[in-house]
Tab-separated table of C-alpha atoms in Angstrom:
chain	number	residue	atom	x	y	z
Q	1	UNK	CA	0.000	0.000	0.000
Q	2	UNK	CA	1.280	3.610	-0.912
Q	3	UNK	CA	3.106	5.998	1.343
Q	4	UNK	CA	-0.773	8.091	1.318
Q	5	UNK	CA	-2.382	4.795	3.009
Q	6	UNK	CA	0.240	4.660	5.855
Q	7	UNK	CA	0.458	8.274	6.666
Q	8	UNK	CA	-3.545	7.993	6.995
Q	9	UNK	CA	-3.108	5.116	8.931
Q	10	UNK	CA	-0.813	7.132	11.503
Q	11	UNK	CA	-2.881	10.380	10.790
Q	12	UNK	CA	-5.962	8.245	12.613
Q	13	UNK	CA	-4.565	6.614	15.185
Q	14	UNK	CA	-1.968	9.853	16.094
Q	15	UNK	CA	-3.629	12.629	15.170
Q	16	UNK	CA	-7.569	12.265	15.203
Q	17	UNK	CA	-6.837	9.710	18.013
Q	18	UNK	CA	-10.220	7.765	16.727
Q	19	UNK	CA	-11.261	4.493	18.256
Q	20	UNK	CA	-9.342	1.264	17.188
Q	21	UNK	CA	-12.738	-0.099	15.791
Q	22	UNK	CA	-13.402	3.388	13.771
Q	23	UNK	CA	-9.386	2.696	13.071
Q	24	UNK	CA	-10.085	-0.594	11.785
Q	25	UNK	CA	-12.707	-0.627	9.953
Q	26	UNK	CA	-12.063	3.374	7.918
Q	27	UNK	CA	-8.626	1.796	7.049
Q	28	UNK	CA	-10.034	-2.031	5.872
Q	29	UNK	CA	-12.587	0.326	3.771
Q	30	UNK	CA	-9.738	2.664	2.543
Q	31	UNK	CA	-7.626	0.040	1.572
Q	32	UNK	CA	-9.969	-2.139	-0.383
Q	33	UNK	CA	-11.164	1.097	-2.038
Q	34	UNK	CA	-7.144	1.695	-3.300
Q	35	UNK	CA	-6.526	-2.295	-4.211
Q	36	UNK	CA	-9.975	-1.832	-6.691
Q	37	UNK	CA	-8.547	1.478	-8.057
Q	38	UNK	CA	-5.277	0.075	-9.044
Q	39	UNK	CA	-6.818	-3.146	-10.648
Q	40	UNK	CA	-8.721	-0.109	-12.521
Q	41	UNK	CA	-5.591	1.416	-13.468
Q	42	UNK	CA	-6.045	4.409	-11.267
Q	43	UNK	CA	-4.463	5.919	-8.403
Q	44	UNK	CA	-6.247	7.810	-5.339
Q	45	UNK	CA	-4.885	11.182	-6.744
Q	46	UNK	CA	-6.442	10.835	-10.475
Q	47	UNK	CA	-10.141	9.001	-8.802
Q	48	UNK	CA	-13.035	11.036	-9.770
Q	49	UNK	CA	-16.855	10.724	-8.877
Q	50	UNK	CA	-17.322	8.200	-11.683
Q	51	UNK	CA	-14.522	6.109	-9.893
Q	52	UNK	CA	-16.179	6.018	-6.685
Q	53	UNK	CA	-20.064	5.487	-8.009
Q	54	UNK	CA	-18.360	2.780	-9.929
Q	55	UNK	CA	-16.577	1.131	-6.636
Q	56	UNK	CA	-20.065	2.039	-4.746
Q	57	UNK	CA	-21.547	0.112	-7.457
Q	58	UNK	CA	-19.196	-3.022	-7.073
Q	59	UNK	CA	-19.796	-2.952	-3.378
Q	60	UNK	CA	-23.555	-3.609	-4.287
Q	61	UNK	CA	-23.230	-6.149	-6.649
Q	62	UNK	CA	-21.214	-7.792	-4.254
Q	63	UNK	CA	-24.717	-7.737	-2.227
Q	64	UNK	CA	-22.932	-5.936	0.693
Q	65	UNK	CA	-25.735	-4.248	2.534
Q	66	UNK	CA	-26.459	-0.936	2.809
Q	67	UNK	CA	-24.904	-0.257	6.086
Q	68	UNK	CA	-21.683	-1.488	4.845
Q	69	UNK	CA	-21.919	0.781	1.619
Q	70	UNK	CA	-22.867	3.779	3.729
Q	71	UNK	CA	-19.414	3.035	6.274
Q	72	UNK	CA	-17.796	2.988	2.999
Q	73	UNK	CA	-18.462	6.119	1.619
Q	74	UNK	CA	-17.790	7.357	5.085
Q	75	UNK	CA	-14.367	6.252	5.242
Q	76	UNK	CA	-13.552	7.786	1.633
Q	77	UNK	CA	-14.716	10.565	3.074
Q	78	UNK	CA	-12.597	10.972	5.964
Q	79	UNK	CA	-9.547	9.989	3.371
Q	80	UNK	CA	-9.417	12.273	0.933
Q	81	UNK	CA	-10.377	15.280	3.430
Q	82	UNK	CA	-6.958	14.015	5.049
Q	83	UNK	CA	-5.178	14.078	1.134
Q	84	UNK	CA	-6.744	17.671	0.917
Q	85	UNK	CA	-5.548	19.249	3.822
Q	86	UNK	CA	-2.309	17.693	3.108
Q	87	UNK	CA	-2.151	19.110	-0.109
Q	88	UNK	CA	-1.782	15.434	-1.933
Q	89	UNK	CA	-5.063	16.389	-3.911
Q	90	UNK	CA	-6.929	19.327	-5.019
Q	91	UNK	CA	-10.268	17.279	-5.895
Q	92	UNK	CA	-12.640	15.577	-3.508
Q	93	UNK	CA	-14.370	12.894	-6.114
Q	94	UNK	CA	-16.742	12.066	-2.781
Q	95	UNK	CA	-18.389	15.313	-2.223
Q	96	UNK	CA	-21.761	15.473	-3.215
Q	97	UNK	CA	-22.421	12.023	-3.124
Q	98	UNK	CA	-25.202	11.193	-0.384
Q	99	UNK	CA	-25.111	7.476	1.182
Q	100	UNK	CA	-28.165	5.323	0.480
Q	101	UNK	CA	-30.649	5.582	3.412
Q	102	UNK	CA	-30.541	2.719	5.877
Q	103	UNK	CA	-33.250	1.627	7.870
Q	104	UNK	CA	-31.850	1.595	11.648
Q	105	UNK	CA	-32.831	-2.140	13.298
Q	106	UNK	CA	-33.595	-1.609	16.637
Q	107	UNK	CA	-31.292	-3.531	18.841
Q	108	UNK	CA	-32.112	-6.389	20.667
Q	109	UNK	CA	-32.244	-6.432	24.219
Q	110	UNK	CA	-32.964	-9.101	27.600
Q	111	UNK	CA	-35.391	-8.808	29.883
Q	112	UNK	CA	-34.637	-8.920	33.362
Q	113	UNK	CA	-35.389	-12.217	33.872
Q	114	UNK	CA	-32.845	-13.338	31.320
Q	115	UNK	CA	-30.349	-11.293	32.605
Q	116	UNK	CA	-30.267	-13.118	35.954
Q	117	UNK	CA	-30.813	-16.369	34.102
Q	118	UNK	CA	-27.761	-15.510	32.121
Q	119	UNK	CA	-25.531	-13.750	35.011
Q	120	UNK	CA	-26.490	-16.903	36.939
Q	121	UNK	CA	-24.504	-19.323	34.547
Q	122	UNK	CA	-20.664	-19.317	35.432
Q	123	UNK	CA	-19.936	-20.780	38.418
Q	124	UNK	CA	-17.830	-18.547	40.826
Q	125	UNK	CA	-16.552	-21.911	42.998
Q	126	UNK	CA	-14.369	-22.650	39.299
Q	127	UNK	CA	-11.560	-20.083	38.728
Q	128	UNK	CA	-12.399	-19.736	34.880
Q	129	UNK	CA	-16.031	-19.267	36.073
Q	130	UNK	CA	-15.239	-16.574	38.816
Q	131	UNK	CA	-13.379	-14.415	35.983
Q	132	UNK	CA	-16.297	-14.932	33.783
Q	133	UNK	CA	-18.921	-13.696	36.113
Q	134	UNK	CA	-16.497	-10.765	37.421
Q	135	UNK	CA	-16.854	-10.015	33.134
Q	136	UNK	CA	-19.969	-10.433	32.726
Q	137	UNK	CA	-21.373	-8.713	36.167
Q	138	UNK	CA	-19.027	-5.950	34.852
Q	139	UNK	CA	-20.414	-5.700	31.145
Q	140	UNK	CA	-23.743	-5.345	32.676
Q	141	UNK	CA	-22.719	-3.032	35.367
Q	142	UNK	CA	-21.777	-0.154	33.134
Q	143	UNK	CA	-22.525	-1.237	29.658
Q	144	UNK	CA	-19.232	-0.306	28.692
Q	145	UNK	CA	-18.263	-1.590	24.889
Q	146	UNK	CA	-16.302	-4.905	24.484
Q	147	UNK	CA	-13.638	-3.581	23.560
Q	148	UNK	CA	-13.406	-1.316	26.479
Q	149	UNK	CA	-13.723	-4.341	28.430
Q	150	UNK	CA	-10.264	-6.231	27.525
Q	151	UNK	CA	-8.904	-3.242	27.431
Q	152	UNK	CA	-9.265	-2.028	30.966
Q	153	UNK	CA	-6.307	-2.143	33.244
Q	154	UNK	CA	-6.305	-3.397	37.129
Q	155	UNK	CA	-5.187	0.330	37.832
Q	156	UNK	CA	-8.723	1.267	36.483
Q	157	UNK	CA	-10.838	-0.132	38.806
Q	158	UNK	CA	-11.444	1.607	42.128
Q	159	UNK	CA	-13.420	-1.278	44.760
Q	160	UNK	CA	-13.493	0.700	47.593
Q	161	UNK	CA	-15.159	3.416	45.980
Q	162	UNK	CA	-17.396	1.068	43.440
Q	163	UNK	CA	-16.332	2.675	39.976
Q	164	UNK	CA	-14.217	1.651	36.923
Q	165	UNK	CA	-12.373	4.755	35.299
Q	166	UNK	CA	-13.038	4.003	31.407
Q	167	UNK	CA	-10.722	5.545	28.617
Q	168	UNK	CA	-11.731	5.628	24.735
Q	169	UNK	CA	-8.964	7.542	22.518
Q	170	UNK	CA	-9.289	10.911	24.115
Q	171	UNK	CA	-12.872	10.916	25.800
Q	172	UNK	CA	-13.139	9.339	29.465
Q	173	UNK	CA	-15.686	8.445	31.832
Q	174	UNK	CA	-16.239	7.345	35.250
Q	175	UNK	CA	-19.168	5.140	35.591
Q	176	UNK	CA	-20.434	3.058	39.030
Q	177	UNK	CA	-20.818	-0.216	40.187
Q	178	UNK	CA	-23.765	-2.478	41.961
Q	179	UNK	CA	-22.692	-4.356	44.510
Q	180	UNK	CA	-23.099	-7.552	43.440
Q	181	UNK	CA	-20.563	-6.351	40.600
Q	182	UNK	CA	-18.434	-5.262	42.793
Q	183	UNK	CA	-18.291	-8.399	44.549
Q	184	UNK	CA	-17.656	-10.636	41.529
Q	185	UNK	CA	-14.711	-8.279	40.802
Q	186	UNK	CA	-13.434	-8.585	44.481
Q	187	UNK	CA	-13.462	-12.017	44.255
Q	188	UNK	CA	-11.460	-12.711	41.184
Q	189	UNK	CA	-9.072	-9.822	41.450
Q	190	UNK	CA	-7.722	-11.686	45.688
Q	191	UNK	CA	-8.655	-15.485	44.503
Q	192	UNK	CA	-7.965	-16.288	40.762
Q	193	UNK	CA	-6.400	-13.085	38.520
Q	194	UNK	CA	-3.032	-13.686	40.828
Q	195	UNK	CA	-3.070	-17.106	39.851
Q	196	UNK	CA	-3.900	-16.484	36.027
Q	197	UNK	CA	-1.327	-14.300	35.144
Q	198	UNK	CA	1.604	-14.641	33.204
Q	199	UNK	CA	4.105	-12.131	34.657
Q	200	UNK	CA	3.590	-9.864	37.690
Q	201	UNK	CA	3.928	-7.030	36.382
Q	202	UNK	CA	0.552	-7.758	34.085
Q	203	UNK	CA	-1.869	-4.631	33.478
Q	204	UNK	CA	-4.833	-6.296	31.965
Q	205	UNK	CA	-7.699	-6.884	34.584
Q	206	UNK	CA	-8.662	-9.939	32.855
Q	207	UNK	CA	-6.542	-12.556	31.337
Q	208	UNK	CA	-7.278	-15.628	29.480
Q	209	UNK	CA	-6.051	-19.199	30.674
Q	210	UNK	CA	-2.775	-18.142	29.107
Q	211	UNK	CA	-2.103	-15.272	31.440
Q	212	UNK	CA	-2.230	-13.178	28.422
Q	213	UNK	CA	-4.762	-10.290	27.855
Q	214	UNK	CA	-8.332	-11.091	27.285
Q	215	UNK	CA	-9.376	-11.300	23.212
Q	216	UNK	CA	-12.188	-9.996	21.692
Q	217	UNK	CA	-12.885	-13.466	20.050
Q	218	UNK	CA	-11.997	-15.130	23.522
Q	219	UNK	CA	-14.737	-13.260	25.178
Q	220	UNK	CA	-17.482	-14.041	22.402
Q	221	UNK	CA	-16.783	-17.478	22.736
Q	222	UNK	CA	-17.461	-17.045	26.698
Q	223	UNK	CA	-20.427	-14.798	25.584
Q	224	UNK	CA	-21.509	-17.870	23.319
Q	225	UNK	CA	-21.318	-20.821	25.664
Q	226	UNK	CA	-23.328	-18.841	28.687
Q	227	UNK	CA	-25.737	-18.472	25.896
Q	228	UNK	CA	-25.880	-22.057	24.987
Q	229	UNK	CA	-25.891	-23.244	29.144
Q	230	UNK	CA	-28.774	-20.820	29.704
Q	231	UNK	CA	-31.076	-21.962	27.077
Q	232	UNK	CA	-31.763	-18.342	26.090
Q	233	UNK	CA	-33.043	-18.337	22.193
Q	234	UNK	CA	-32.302	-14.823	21.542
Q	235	UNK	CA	-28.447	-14.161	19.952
Q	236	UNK	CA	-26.629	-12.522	23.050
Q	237	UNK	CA	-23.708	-10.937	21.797
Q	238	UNK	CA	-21.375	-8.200	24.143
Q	239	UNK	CA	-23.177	-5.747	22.730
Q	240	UNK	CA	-26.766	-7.265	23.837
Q	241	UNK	CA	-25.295	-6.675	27.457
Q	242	UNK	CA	-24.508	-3.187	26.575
Q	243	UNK	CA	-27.851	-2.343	25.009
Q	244	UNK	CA	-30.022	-4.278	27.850
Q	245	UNK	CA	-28.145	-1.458	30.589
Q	246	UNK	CA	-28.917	0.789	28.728
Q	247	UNK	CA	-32.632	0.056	28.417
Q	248	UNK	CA	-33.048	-0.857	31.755
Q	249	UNK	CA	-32.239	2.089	33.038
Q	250	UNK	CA	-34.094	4.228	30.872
Q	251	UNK	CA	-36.894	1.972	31.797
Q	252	UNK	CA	-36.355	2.082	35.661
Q	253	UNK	CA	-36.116	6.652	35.333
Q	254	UNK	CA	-32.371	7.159	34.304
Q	255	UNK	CA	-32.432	10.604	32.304
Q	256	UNK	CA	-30.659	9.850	28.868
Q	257	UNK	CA	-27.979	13.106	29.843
Q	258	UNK	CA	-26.337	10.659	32.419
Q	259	UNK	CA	-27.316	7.580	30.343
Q	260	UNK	CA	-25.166	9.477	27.165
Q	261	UNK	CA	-22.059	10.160	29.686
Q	262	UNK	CA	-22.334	6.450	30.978
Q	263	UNK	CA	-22.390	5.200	27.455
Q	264	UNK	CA	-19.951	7.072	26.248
Q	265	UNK	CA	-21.892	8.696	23.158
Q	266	UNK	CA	-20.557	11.673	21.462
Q	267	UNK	CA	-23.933	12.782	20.466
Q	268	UNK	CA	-26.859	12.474	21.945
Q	269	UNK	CA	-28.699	11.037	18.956
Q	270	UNK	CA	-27.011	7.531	19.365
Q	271	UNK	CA	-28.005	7.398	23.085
Q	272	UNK	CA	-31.903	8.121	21.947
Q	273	UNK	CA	-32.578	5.084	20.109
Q	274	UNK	CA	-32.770	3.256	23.055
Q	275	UNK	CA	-36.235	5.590	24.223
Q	276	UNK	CA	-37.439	3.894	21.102
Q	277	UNK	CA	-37.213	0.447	22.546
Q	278	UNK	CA	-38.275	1.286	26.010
Q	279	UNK	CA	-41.860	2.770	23.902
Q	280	UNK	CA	-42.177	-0.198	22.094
Q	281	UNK	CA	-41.566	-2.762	24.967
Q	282	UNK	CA	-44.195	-0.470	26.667
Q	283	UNK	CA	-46.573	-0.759	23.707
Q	284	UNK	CA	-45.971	-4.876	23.530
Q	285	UNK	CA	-47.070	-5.019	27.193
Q	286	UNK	CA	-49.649	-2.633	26.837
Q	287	UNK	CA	-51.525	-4.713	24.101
Q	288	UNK	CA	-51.165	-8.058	25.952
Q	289	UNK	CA	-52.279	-6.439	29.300
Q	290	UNK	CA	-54.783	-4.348	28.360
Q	291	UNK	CA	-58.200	-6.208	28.314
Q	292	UNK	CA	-59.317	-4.019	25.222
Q	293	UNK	CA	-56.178	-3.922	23.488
């Protein structure tokens, strides 16, 4: 890949200081964008609007979804403003094009019955299952992203005072604990996490069997086999966790200011979606209750 791809890539992650998933997936996007234009015979430089129609238009036949083709467009975005302001480019062959509406899904969430059903699986007496349910009381707990999970350190977790301090490229938040939470953590951090590790000196609060820092895919595999041991139809994934906080909040008088901060939104917007599911779960119980419904 070209010297314009790498000094994006350090632009992002230096610079703009985005998240690694926003990292990730604008840089995937960016490069498949420049291997197409170079089977096409055409550099980033000489792309015009017909270039990037045409690679929209690929994308589609490809039967990516919408979503995907709207991230994408995104992402080209973000590049060549970065190629503009450093004077690599005087065109912009993006601007003006408008991303194809996408109908927003409305997430999934538990109730609170299969919450404690599912929070009930690991078994704390079992080191593997202590760390689990210190995770998964944790995910719960704060709703804090997956990937904010691994990545917290034993230096960001405060017992005594029942909070985790959360950092996300440059925004940070502290958000509290339940007790029960709080316990799980207390547990694993004096009985098993000394035990786990690899080295002393290890930062990560939770480690796989290895000793080694918690993976994304390790976690969705515990995510997966709670799922499985619970009976639970619906598709939990670390996200489902994330979204069922946040609804349950909303639903029990949280005001979505302190919900946004919690969640870690930039905008508002994001954080309001989940009013839409608390209406409709009201509406669902509404027309089974109601004896005219």
């Amino acid at each position: 890949m070209d010297d314009r791809y790498e000094a994006y890539a350090r632009y992002l992650s230096q610079e703009k200081r985005a998240a690694a998933n926003t990292q990730s997936s604008y840089l995937r996007d960016v490069r498949q964008f420049l291997t197409w234009l170079e089977g096409e015979g055409r550099t980033a430089e000489q792309a015009d609007q017909a270039d990037v129609e045409g690679y929209l238009n690929h994308l589609e036949a490809q039967h990516k979804s919408a979503a995907t083709v709207t991230r994408c467009l995104a992402s080209l975005k973000s590049f060549y403003q970065f190629l503009i302001a450093r004077g690599w480019t005087q065109s912009n062959p993006v601007r003006g094009l408008v991303p194809a509406r996408v109908e927003r899904k409305l997430p999934q969430i538990l109730t609170n019955q299969e919450v404690e059903l599912f929070l009930d699986q690991p078994d704390p007496a079992d080191p593997k299952g202590c760390r689990d349910k210190a995770m998964l009381e944790l995910l719960y707990a704060t709703g804090i992203r997956v990937s904010e999970l691994i990545g917290l350190n034993r230096k960001d977790v405060n017992l005594s005072a029942g909070f985790i301090h959360c950092v996300n490229g440059e925004r940070e938040r502290i958000i509290p604990l339940y007790a029960a939470a709080v316990q799980a953590l207390q547990d694993y951090l004096e009985h098993v996490r000394p035990q786990m590790i690899e080295h002393p000196d290890e930062q990560a609060l939770f480690v796989n069997m290895s000793g080694e820092r918690m993976s994304r895919q390790g976690f969705w595999k515990i995510i997966k086999h709670y799922q499985e041991k619970a009976g639970i139809q619906k598709d939990i994934t670390p996200h489902t966790l994330r979204h069922s906080f946040a609804a349950h909040l909303l639903e029990n008088g949280a005001d979505l200011r302190s919900l946004q901060v919690m969640l870690g939104h930039a905008d508002i917007s994001s954080t309001q979606i989940y009013t839409q599911i608390v209406s409709q779960r009201l509406k669902e119980v509404y027309q089974k209750a109601h004896p005219r419904a």
